[in-house]
Short mmCIF file of C-alpha atoms in Angstrom, two decimals:
data_model
loop_
_atom_site.label_atom_id
_atom_site.label_comp_id
_atom_site.label_asym_id
_atom_site.label_seq_id
_atom_site.Cartn_x
_atom_site.Cartn_y
_atom_site.Cartn_z
CA MET M 1 123.09 89.47 133.87
CA THR M 2 125.83 91.25 132.82
CA THR M 3 126.93 92.21 129.75
CA ALA M 4 130.70 93.60 128.07
CA ILE M 5 131.58 94.27 124.92
CA HIS M 6 135.12 92.87 123.45
CA TRP M 7 136.64 94.79 120.83
CA PHE M 8 138.64 92.87 118.63
CA ARG M 9 141.58 94.70 117.39
CA ARG M 10 144.96 93.17 116.57
CA ASP M 11 144.32 90.78 118.38
CA LEU M 12 141.58 88.39 115.89
CA ARG M 13 142.03 85.19 118.47
CA THR M 14 139.76 83.56 120.87
CA LEU M 15 142.54 81.95 122.73
CA ASP M 16 145.09 83.77 125.12
CA ASN M 17 143.40 86.98 124.44
CA VAL M 18 143.99 89.08 127.42
CA ALA M 19 141.45 91.39 127.35
CA LEU M 20 138.98 88.63 126.46
CA ALA M 21 139.81 86.28 128.66
CA THR M 22 139.15 88.99 130.87
CA ALA M 23 135.59 89.83 130.09
CA THR M 24 134.27 86.36 129.81
CA ASP M 25 135.33 86.27 133.00
CA GLN M 26 134.02 89.64 134.39
CA ALA M 27 130.73 89.58 132.87
CA ASP M 28 128.15 87.06 132.68
CA GLN M 29 128.02 87.14 128.92
CA VAL M 30 130.55 88.57 125.59
CA ILE M 31 129.96 90.17 122.38
CA GLY M 32 132.53 90.66 120.10
CA LEU M 33 133.20 93.42 118.31
CA PHE M 34 134.95 94.93 115.41
CA VAL M 35 135.16 98.64 113.56
CA LEU M 36 135.58 98.95 110.50
CA ASP M 37 137.56 102.64 110.71
CA PRO M 38 137.89 104.34 107.67
CA LYS M 39 141.09 106.44 109.05
CA LEU M 40 142.45 102.92 108.37
CA THR M 41 140.86 101.13 106.29
CA ALA M 42 140.51 104.18 103.80
CA ALA M 43 143.70 105.17 104.18
CA PRO M 44 145.62 106.58 100.74
CA LYS M 45 147.67 104.11 99.12
CA VAL M 46 146.65 101.97 102.66
CA CYS M 47 148.40 98.25 101.67
CA GLN M 48 145.63 95.77 99.94
CA ALA M 49 147.35 92.74 101.20
CA ARG M 50 146.75 93.78 105.09
CA LEU M 51 143.56 94.26 104.29
CA ALA M 52 142.90 90.90 102.70
CA PHE M 53 144.63 89.31 105.75
CA MET M 54 142.72 91.84 108.52
CA TYR M 55 139.35 89.83 106.40
CA SER M 56 140.08 86.35 106.32
CA GLY M 57 141.56 86.61 110.10
CA LEU M 58 137.73 88.12 110.91
CA ARG M 59 135.92 85.75 108.53
CA GLU M 60 137.64 82.82 110.63
CA LEU M 61 137.26 84.74 114.10
CA ALA M 62 133.09 84.81 113.38
CA GLN M 63 133.14 81.50 112.68
CA LYS M 64 134.89 80.51 115.54
CA LEU M 65 132.26 82.54 117.99
CA GLU M 66 129.63 81.57 116.08
CA LYS M 67 129.81 78.08 116.39
CA ARG M 68 129.93 79.26 120.62
CA GLY M 69 126.27 80.27 120.10
CA GLY M 70 128.40 83.92 119.85
CA ARG M 71 128.64 87.02 117.31
CA LEU M 72 130.93 88.88 115.76
CA ILE M 73 129.52 92.36 114.98
CA VAL M 74 131.32 94.12 113.14
CA ARG M 75 130.62 97.92 112.05
CA ARG M 76 131.96 101.25 110.23
CA GLY M 77 132.37 103.91 111.83
CA GLU M 78 134.79 106.69 114.66
CA PRO M 79 135.44 104.64 117.32
CA VAL M 80 134.10 106.34 119.37
CA ALA M 81 130.35 107.20 117.95
CA GLU M 82 130.86 103.63 117.12
CA LEU M 83 131.41 101.77 120.72
CA ARG M 84 129.06 104.21 122.45
CA GLN M 85 126.17 102.69 120.06
CA ALA M 86 127.26 99.17 120.82
CA LEU M 87 127.41 99.91 123.70
CA ARG M 88 124.01 101.23 124.15
CA ASP M 89 122.08 98.10 121.93
CA ALA M 90 123.86 95.74 123.30
CA GLN M 91 122.62 96.99 126.60
CA ALA M 92 125.96 97.10 128.54
CA ASP M 93 127.72 98.71 131.04
CA ALA M 94 131.64 97.56 129.84
CA LEU M 95 134.61 97.50 126.92
CA TYR M 96 137.02 95.84 126.68
CA PHE M 97 139.88 95.42 124.30
CA ASN M 98 143.91 94.95 124.37
CA ARG M 99 146.24 98.38 124.03
CA ASP M 100 147.91 98.92 121.04
CA TYR M 101 151.03 101.37 120.84
CA THR M 102 151.12 103.10 117.13
CA SER M 103 151.15 106.44 116.16
CA TYR M 104 147.19 106.80 115.85
CA ALA M 105 146.30 104.05 118.91
CA GLN M 106 147.93 106.74 121.15
CA LYS M 107 145.72 109.26 120.08
CA ARG M 108 142.86 107.09 119.68
CA ASP M 109 142.72 105.17 123.63
CA PRO M 110 142.50 107.74 125.33
CA LEU M 111 139.60 108.90 124.22
CA VAL M 112 137.58 106.25 124.40
CA GLU M 113 138.77 105.03 127.05
CA LYS M 114 137.64 109.59 128.21
CA THR M 115 134.68 109.45 126.63
CA LEU M 116 133.03 106.46 127.18
CA SER M 117 133.46 106.49 130.87
CA GLU M 118 131.97 110.04 131.22
CA GLU M 119 129.73 108.47 129.47
CA GLY M 120 129.14 105.85 132.11
CA PHE M 121 130.61 103.37 131.06
CA ARG M 122 133.61 100.78 132.12
CA VAL M 123 136.66 101.25 130.10
CA SER M 124 138.76 98.09 130.77
CA SER M 125 142.27 98.05 128.73
CA HIS M 126 145.16 95.09 129.02
CA LYS M 127 148.27 94.37 127.41
CA ASP M 128 148.21 91.54 125.64
CA LEU M 129 150.25 92.94 121.83
CA VAL M 130 153.79 91.83 123.74
CA VAL M 131 155.04 90.95 126.39
CA PHE M 132 156.59 93.82 128.18
CA GLU M 133 155.05 96.98 127.91
CA LYS M 134 155.36 100.86 128.03
CA THR M 135 157.76 100.85 130.85
CA GLU M 136 157.76 97.98 132.33
CA ILE M 137 161.00 97.22 131.18
CA LEU M 138 163.61 100.22 132.65
CA SER M 139 167.28 100.42 133.23
CA GLY M 140 169.39 100.90 136.25
CA SER M 141 167.94 104.81 136.19
CA ASN M 142 164.89 104.01 135.79
CA THR M 143 164.69 105.05 132.30
CA PRO M 144 163.73 103.79 128.80
CA TYR M 145 166.39 101.62 127.36
CA THR M 146 167.36 102.78 124.01
CA VAL M 147 170.17 100.00 123.36
CA TYR M 148 169.24 96.54 122.97
CA SER M 149 171.18 94.51 124.35
CA PRO M 150 170.82 95.37 128.10
CA TYR M 151 167.02 96.15 126.87
CA LYS M 152 167.89 92.37 126.23
CA ARG M 153 169.33 91.19 129.08
CA ARG M 154 166.99 92.23 131.83
CA TRP M 155 163.98 91.40 129.41
CA LEU M 156 165.18 87.70 129.56
CA ALA M 157 165.85 88.29 133.38
CA GLU M 158 162.00 89.50 133.90
CA ILE M 159 160.22 87.14 131.88
CA GLY M 160 162.75 84.56 133.68
CA GLN M 161 161.54 85.98 137.25
CA ASN M 162 157.47 86.07 135.82
CA PRO M 163 156.77 84.40 132.49
CA PRO M 164 153.33 84.79 130.87
CA GLU M 165 150.00 82.66 132.08
CA ARG M 166 148.51 80.96 129.54
CA VAL M 167 144.58 82.73 129.63
CA GLU M 168 141.94 80.86 127.52
CA PRO M 169 138.00 82.47 127.83
CA ARG M 170 135.08 81.54 129.41
CA TRP M 171 133.64 79.60 126.59
CA GLU M 172 129.94 79.99 128.30
CA SER M 173 130.11 83.54 128.44
CA LEU M 174 130.20 83.90 124.84
CA LYS M 175 127.54 82.24 123.73
CA LEU M 176 124.28 85.24 123.27
CA GLU M 177 121.10 84.98 124.23
CA GLN M 178 118.67 85.51 121.47
CA GLN M 179 117.30 88.29 122.08
CA THR M 180 120.64 90.56 121.82
CA LEU M 181 121.74 88.85 118.87
CA LEU M 182 118.51 89.96 117.50
CA GLU M 183 119.07 93.20 118.55
CA MET M 184 123.03 93.37 117.62
CA SER M 185 122.95 94.56 114.25
CA GLY M 186 125.93 94.47 111.77
CA LEU M 187 128.00 94.73 108.94
CA GLU M 188 128.67 91.94 106.52
CA ILE M 189 132.99 91.48 106.84
CA PRO M 190 134.62 92.77 104.56
CA ALA M 191 135.21 90.60 100.88
CA PRO M 192 139.00 90.80 99.62
CA PRO M 193 140.11 93.88 97.67
CA PRO M 194 140.40 92.28 93.95
CA GLY M 195 143.74 90.67 92.84
CA PHE M 196 144.01 89.64 96.77
CA GLU M 197 141.93 86.69 97.90
CA GLU M 198 144.22 83.52 96.95
CA ALA M 199 146.95 86.78 97.81
CA TYR M 200 150.36 84.87 99.39
CA PHE M 201 149.77 84.59 102.99
CA MET M 202 145.83 83.86 102.37
CA PRO M 203 144.14 82.74 104.03
CA ALA M 204 145.07 84.08 107.33
CA GLY M 205 143.41 83.37 110.92
CA GLU M 206 144.22 81.13 114.06
CA ASP M 207 143.90 77.77 113.38
CA LEU M 208 146.22 78.17 110.16
CA GLY M 209 148.65 81.04 113.28
CA ARG M 210 148.77 78.06 115.52
CA LYS M 211 148.93 75.27 112.73
CA MET M 212 151.82 77.82 111.21
CA LEU M 213 153.52 78.41 115.12
CA THR M 214 152.97 74.19 115.41
CA ALA M 215 155.29 73.25 112.15
CA TRP M 216 158.04 75.66 113.45
CA ALA M 217 158.64 75.44 116.59
CA GLY M 218 157.89 71.58 117.29
CA ALA M 219 155.43 71.21 119.44
CA LEU M 220 152.10 73.81 120.61
CA ALA M 221 152.70 76.94 123.53
CA GLY M 222 152.28 74.86 126.40
CA ARG M 223 151.93 71.06 125.01
CA ASP M 224 155.34 69.27 125.67
CA ALA M 225 156.27 67.44 122.90
CA LYS M 226 158.37 64.34 122.15
CA SER M 227 159.93 63.04 118.90
CA GLU M 228 163.02 62.98 117.23
CA HIS M 229 161.39 65.42 114.33
CA HIS M 230 163.64 68.57 114.64
CA PRO M 231 161.67 71.73 113.94
CA PRO M 232 162.72 74.33 111.72
CA ILE M 233 163.82 77.13 114.42
CA GLU M 234 166.29 75.35 115.54
CA ALA M 235 168.17 75.92 112.55
CA TYR M 236 167.24 79.88 112.32
CA ALA M 237 170.20 80.75 114.07
CA THR M 238 171.99 80.05 110.51
CA GLU M 239 170.03 79.79 107.89
CA ARG M 240 167.36 82.86 108.48
CA ASN M 241 169.79 85.17 106.93
CA LEU M 242 169.61 82.41 104.19
CA PRO M 243 166.33 84.72 101.65
CA ALA M 244 166.84 81.40 99.36
CA HIS M 245 165.60 78.80 102.21
CA GLU M 246 162.34 78.60 103.99
CA GLY M 247 164.77 79.13 107.09
CA THR M 248 162.97 81.70 108.97
CA SER M 249 158.86 80.94 110.07
CA ARG M 250 156.66 83.75 107.86
CA LEU M 251 154.61 84.19 111.28
CA SER M 252 154.83 87.98 111.54
CA ALA M 253 151.94 89.08 110.06
CA PHE M 254 150.22 85.92 112.11
CA LEU M 255 151.77 88.35 115.02
CA ARG M 256 150.88 91.84 113.23
CA PHE M 257 147.36 90.84 113.59
CA GLY M 258 147.15 88.96 117.07
CA ALA M 259 146.30 85.89 115.18
CA ILE M 260 149.00 84.69 117.73
CA SER M 261 150.13 85.97 120.79
CA PRO M 262 153.73 86.61 122.03
CA ARG M 263 153.54 84.38 124.26
CA GLN M 264 152.58 81.68 122.38
CA CYS M 265 156.11 81.97 120.64
CA TYR M 266 158.09 82.95 123.16
CA ARG M 267 156.47 79.30 124.98
CA ALA M 268 156.82 77.54 121.31
CA ALA M 269 160.37 78.18 121.11
CA ILE M 270 161.47 78.04 125.21
CA ASN M 271 159.31 74.06 124.49
CA ALA M 272 161.49 73.71 121.68
CA ARG M 273 165.06 74.34 123.15
CA GLU M 274 164.44 72.89 125.60
CA ARG M 275 164.20 69.05 124.13
CA ALA M 276 166.69 70.55 121.40
CA ASN M 277 169.86 68.10 121.64
CA ARG M 278 172.39 70.66 120.99
CA VAL M 279 173.72 73.42 121.27
CA ALA M 280 173.36 75.14 117.74
CA GLN M 281 170.14 73.82 118.14
CA GLN M 282 169.51 76.04 120.87
CA ASP M 283 170.82 79.28 119.38
CA GLY M 284 167.56 78.64 116.68
CA CYS M 285 165.47 78.92 119.04
CA ASP M 286 167.48 81.58 121.10
CA THR M 287 167.75 83.75 118.05
CA TRP M 288 163.54 83.67 117.27
CA ILE M 289 163.45 84.69 120.72
CA SER M 290 165.48 87.67 120.54
CA GLU M 291 163.32 88.55 117.27
CA LEU M 292 160.36 88.15 120.06
CA ILE M 293 162.68 90.79 122.14
CA TRP M 294 163.37 93.19 119.19
CA ARG M 295 159.60 93.64 118.13
CA ASP M 296 159.58 94.85 122.35
CA PHE M 297 161.71 97.03 121.66
CA TYR M 298 161.00 98.38 119.14
CA TYR M 299 157.81 99.18 120.75
CA GLN M 300 158.62 100.44 124.03
CA ILE M 301 160.75 103.17 121.71
CA MET M 302 157.74 104.03 119.57
CA TRP M 303 155.70 104.50 123.11
CA ASN M 304 158.40 106.60 125.01
CA PHE M 305 159.66 108.07 122.11
CA PRO M 306 156.36 108.95 119.98
CA GLN M 307 158.57 111.43 118.23
CA VAL M 308 160.01 108.66 116.33
CA ALA M 309 157.55 108.08 114.01
CA ARG M 310 158.01 111.55 111.84
CA GLU M 311 162.14 112.60 112.86
CA SER M 312 165.57 110.22 113.50
CA PHE M 313 165.40 108.52 116.70
CA GLN M 314 169.05 111.09 116.85
CA ALA M 315 168.22 114.67 116.55
CA ARG M 316 171.29 115.06 115.15
CA TYR M 317 170.52 113.22 111.96
CA GLY M 318 167.76 115.87 111.77
CA GLN M 319 169.48 118.04 109.72
CA LEU M 320 171.98 115.28 107.38
CA GLU M 321 171.16 116.33 103.16
CA TRP M 322 169.41 114.16 102.11
CA ALA M 323 169.57 113.64 98.13
CA VAL M 324 166.14 114.57 95.58
CA ASN M 325 166.08 112.41 92.58
CA ALA M 326 162.80 111.21 91.93
CA GLU M 327 164.54 108.40 89.17
CA HIS M 328 165.98 106.97 91.46
CA PHE M 329 163.76 106.57 94.02
CA THR M 330 161.79 104.80 91.27
CA ALA M 331 164.36 102.48 90.15
CA TRP M 332 164.35 101.49 93.65
CA CYS M 333 160.81 100.97 94.22
CA GLU M 334 160.53 99.18 91.09
CA GLY M 335 162.96 96.37 91.36
CA ARG M 336 165.74 97.88 88.51
CA THR M 337 168.55 99.42 90.22
CA GLY M 338 170.66 97.29 88.78
CA PHE M 339 171.98 95.34 91.53
CA PRO M 340 170.38 92.14 91.14
CA ILE M 341 170.06 90.75 95.28
CA VAL M 342 168.43 94.58 95.77
CA ASP M 343 165.96 94.35 92.92
CA ALA M 344 165.03 90.54 93.68
CA GLY M 345 164.49 91.90 97.00
CA MET M 346 162.17 94.84 95.93
CA ARG M 347 160.24 92.78 93.25
CA GLN M 348 159.89 89.91 96.10
CA LEU M 349 158.30 92.75 97.74
CA ASN M 350 155.94 93.89 95.37
CA GLN M 351 154.49 90.49 93.79
CA ILE M 352 153.77 88.82 97.38
CA ASN M 353 153.83 92.27 99.71
CA TRP M 354 156.32 90.61 102.33
CA MET M 355 160.38 90.91 101.85
CA HIS M 356 162.91 89.02 103.67
CA ASN M 357 164.75 89.96 106.79
CA ARG M 358 167.46 90.44 105.32
CA LEU M 359 166.42 91.67 102.10
CA ARG M 360 164.92 94.11 104.46
CA MET M 361 167.94 95.63 105.58
CA ILE M 362 170.09 95.40 102.33
CA THR M 363 167.56 97.52 100.40
CA ALA M 364 166.91 99.50 103.28
CA SER M 365 171.05 100.67 103.24
CA PHE M 366 170.67 100.35 99.69
CA LEU M 367 168.35 103.48 99.52
CA THR M 368 169.60 105.37 102.52
CA LYS M 369 173.12 104.32 102.08
CA ASP M 370 173.27 104.06 98.19
CA LEU M 371 171.73 106.74 97.13
CA LEU M 372 171.00 108.99 99.96
CA LEU M 373 168.16 108.87 99.78
CA ASP M 374 165.57 109.46 102.70
CA TRP M 375 164.52 106.87 104.87
CA ARG M 376 161.58 108.11 105.50
CA LEU M 377 160.08 107.56 101.16
CA GLY M 378 161.09 103.69 102.47
CA GLU M 379 159.03 103.10 105.56
CA ARG M 380 156.57 104.98 103.54
CA PHE M 381 157.24 102.64 100.70
CA PHE M 382 157.34 99.40 103.21
CA TRP M 383 153.56 100.23 104.89
CA GLU M 384 152.30 100.64 101.70
CA LYS M 385 153.66 97.78 100.41
CA LEU M 386 153.85 94.26 103.71
CA VAL M 387 151.35 92.69 105.13
CA ASP M 388 152.87 92.21 108.24
CA GLY M 389 153.41 96.17 107.92
CA ASP M 390 153.44 96.71 111.88
CA GLN M 391 154.24 100.92 112.56
CA PRO M 392 157.09 100.36 115.76
CA SER M 393 158.55 96.86 113.49
CA ASN M 394 159.35 99.05 110.73
CA ASN M 395 160.31 102.77 111.93
CA GLY M 396 162.65 100.57 113.65
CA GLY M 397 163.87 98.47 111.41
CA TRP M 398 164.43 101.67 108.98
CA GLN M 399 165.89 103.77 111.29
CA TRP M 400 167.89 101.27 111.99
CA SER M 401 169.96 100.16 108.77
CA ALA M 402 170.02 104.99 108.08
CA SER M 403 171.72 105.02 111.36
CA THR M 404 169.67 107.15 112.34
CA GLY M 405 167.92 105.30 115.12
CA THR M 406 167.82 104.11 118.36
CA ASP M 407 170.71 101.60 118.68
CA ALA M 408 171.27 101.86 114.81
CA GLN M 409 174.06 99.84 112.94
CA PRO M 410 176.86 102.96 112.84
CA TYR M 411 177.03 105.54 109.88
CA PHE M 412 180.67 104.17 108.78
CA ARG M 413 179.18 100.74 108.79
CA ILE M 414 177.52 100.50 104.85
CA PHE M 415 176.33 97.30 103.03
CA ASN M 416 178.24 97.12 99.73
CA PRO M 417 174.71 95.19 98.26
CA THR M 418 177.44 93.01 95.68
CA SER M 419 179.05 91.12 98.52
CA GLN M 420 175.94 90.90 100.49
CA GLY M 421 174.93 89.17 97.64
CA GLU M 422 177.51 86.85 97.17
CA LYS M 423 177.55 86.61 100.75
CA PHE M 424 173.15 85.49 101.62
CA ASP M 425 172.97 83.81 98.58
CA PRO M 426 176.37 82.30 97.06
CA THR M 427 174.85 80.99 94.02
CA GLY M 428 171.93 83.28 93.35
CA ALA M 429 169.01 80.89 93.63
CA PHE M 430 167.29 84.18 95.27
CA VAL M 431 168.06 86.09 92.41
CA ARG M 432 167.43 84.16 89.84
CA GLN M 433 164.08 83.20 90.97
CA TRP M 434 162.87 86.94 92.02
CA VAL M 435 165.34 88.52 88.67
CA PRO M 436 164.01 85.65 85.45
CA GLU M 437 166.14 87.51 83.05
CA LEU M 438 168.63 86.99 84.82
CA ALA M 439 168.53 82.98 85.23
CA ARG M 440 171.44 81.87 82.74
CA VAL M 441 173.95 84.36 84.37
CA PRO M 442 176.90 82.03 85.50
CA ASP M 443 177.29 82.04 89.23
CA LYS M 444 180.52 84.26 88.87
CA TYR M 445 178.41 86.76 88.08
CA ILE M 446 175.17 86.76 88.44
CA HIS M 447 174.84 89.58 91.37
CA ALA M 448 177.96 91.65 89.24
CA PRO M 449 176.09 90.85 85.99
CA HIS M 450 177.45 94.50 84.29
CA THR M 451 180.95 92.44 85.20
CA MET M 452 180.42 89.76 82.07
CA PRO M 453 182.46 90.41 79.23
CA PRO M 454 180.28 91.47 75.96
CA ALA M 455 180.98 88.60 73.87
CA MET M 456 179.71 86.43 77.05
CA GLN M 457 175.80 88.84 77.44
CA GLN M 458 175.97 88.66 74.08
CA HIS M 459 175.92 84.94 74.16
CA LEU M 460 173.44 84.53 77.16
CA GLY M 461 170.97 86.96 75.79
CA ILE M 462 171.30 89.06 78.47
CA VAL M 463 172.93 92.38 77.38
CA ILE M 464 173.61 94.33 80.81
CA GLY M 465 171.66 98.47 79.51
CA ARG M 466 169.01 96.36 77.58
CA ASP M 467 168.18 93.31 79.21
CA TYR M 468 168.59 94.31 82.54
CA PRO M 469 170.17 97.67 83.73
CA ALA M 470 173.23 98.96 84.56
CA PRO M 471 174.11 99.56 87.99
CA ILE M 472 172.41 103.39 88.76
CA VAL M 473 175.18 104.30 91.29
CA ASP M 474 179.07 103.13 91.49
CA HIS M 475 179.12 101.66 95.20
CA LYS M 476 182.18 102.95 95.57
CA LEU M 477 181.58 106.40 94.67
CA ALA M 478 178.11 106.27 96.27
CA ARG M 479 179.44 105.03 99.88
CA GLU M 480 182.40 107.42 99.67
CA LYS M 481 179.27 110.22 99.35
CA ALA M 482 177.56 108.85 102.58
CA LEU M 483 180.67 108.98 104.78
CA GLU M 484 181.04 112.83 103.48
CA VAL M 485 177.52 113.56 104.68
CA TYR M 486 177.11 111.20 107.94
CA LYS M 487 180.25 112.30 108.82
CA LYS M 488 179.09 116.40 108.46
CA VAL M 489 176.32 116.05 111.22
CA GLY M 490 177.56 113.44 113.02
#
């Protein structure tokens, strides 16, 4: 009898899991293993919401394996040492896992493969976290794309010719012999960090991810469904930029931990598109697919240009004269800038560890262009807060907003936070939800409360500068300063 270990990482699911399916196809019995790596779980300022989400997903995964007669073994320590010991304990000869592409993974995984292979174990890694990886999508000159639009065209052409296959495990291989169950020791899955037992995105797991995907796209990946119901995905193109609306899928954390796969998401979107009756509804599906492509795009950037984790992709912007202002940074972090749409976004982030994507762009633009603070400060703060924090996308989004990255917004396009609020939160519903001290401010002034006449402020009981901050910068002057700084190096 052959025994293999599947090393779960960012693939906390049983269905459409490439490495798990391959392992169960090639081995008589497969043991699930998760390693709590202190470099990740005990890192300074690690996001507690992400830990809670991960532990919740692990508990569901463990229950699924146990129902099949299997087990999820949890161990804590340095990955190579823990994997080696687990392989020996199980008398297994092979290790399977799905590839990752972050800065840390690029150092960890080659070491795992090299060390364990040299010790006689067979190590098998697979593509699962993305639809297309590394150098699968190349330009006509055989180089990685650094501009999104041609990458997207090539991505769509490739998937049209080679649609992703659906894979399922051979369930009988997950049923372990009693002796194996007795010999494999493991730890209890940690409880959520205090205060996160009932966090905004709890519980997590594959079942909820699939349920949310079904609700979003109208039918689970791979199933045909004819219904008069119009799923939210069909309105995504028009609703996605309105933070007061439920216009996004809220699936990002599930994708980040692999509770659902990007292939499941793509198939669900394509099925929804085929059922859509109008062009506008098809546009919603196409726009959501574009977001999946952006995700792949940033992953291949991180793999092919690993320096972006530390430096501006566009080298000339490494010379930008960033400001140093701790008070401004603190005000931004706490949502006290005096610009309501910025403050609402930051307070949403601080309270539920998630932020609407339009707000991510607005708050990032404000930090880098209005305050002229280094994008790495914001990237790190988001990393410490976001339940869906994912290095390639987080880095790519911040460098896009700062105009330092690949295919970034031109430096002279600077969001006006007031007009952004007026455009995407016209009635101020989102602002009033997250900045309750402005609840009584009329629509006319909700995105610029400092312009309210003093008598109105007194009447409403919301004095700017006392009950809510006055703007910490003058946007017009800040914009001129940003243009000056960027022109020096551009």
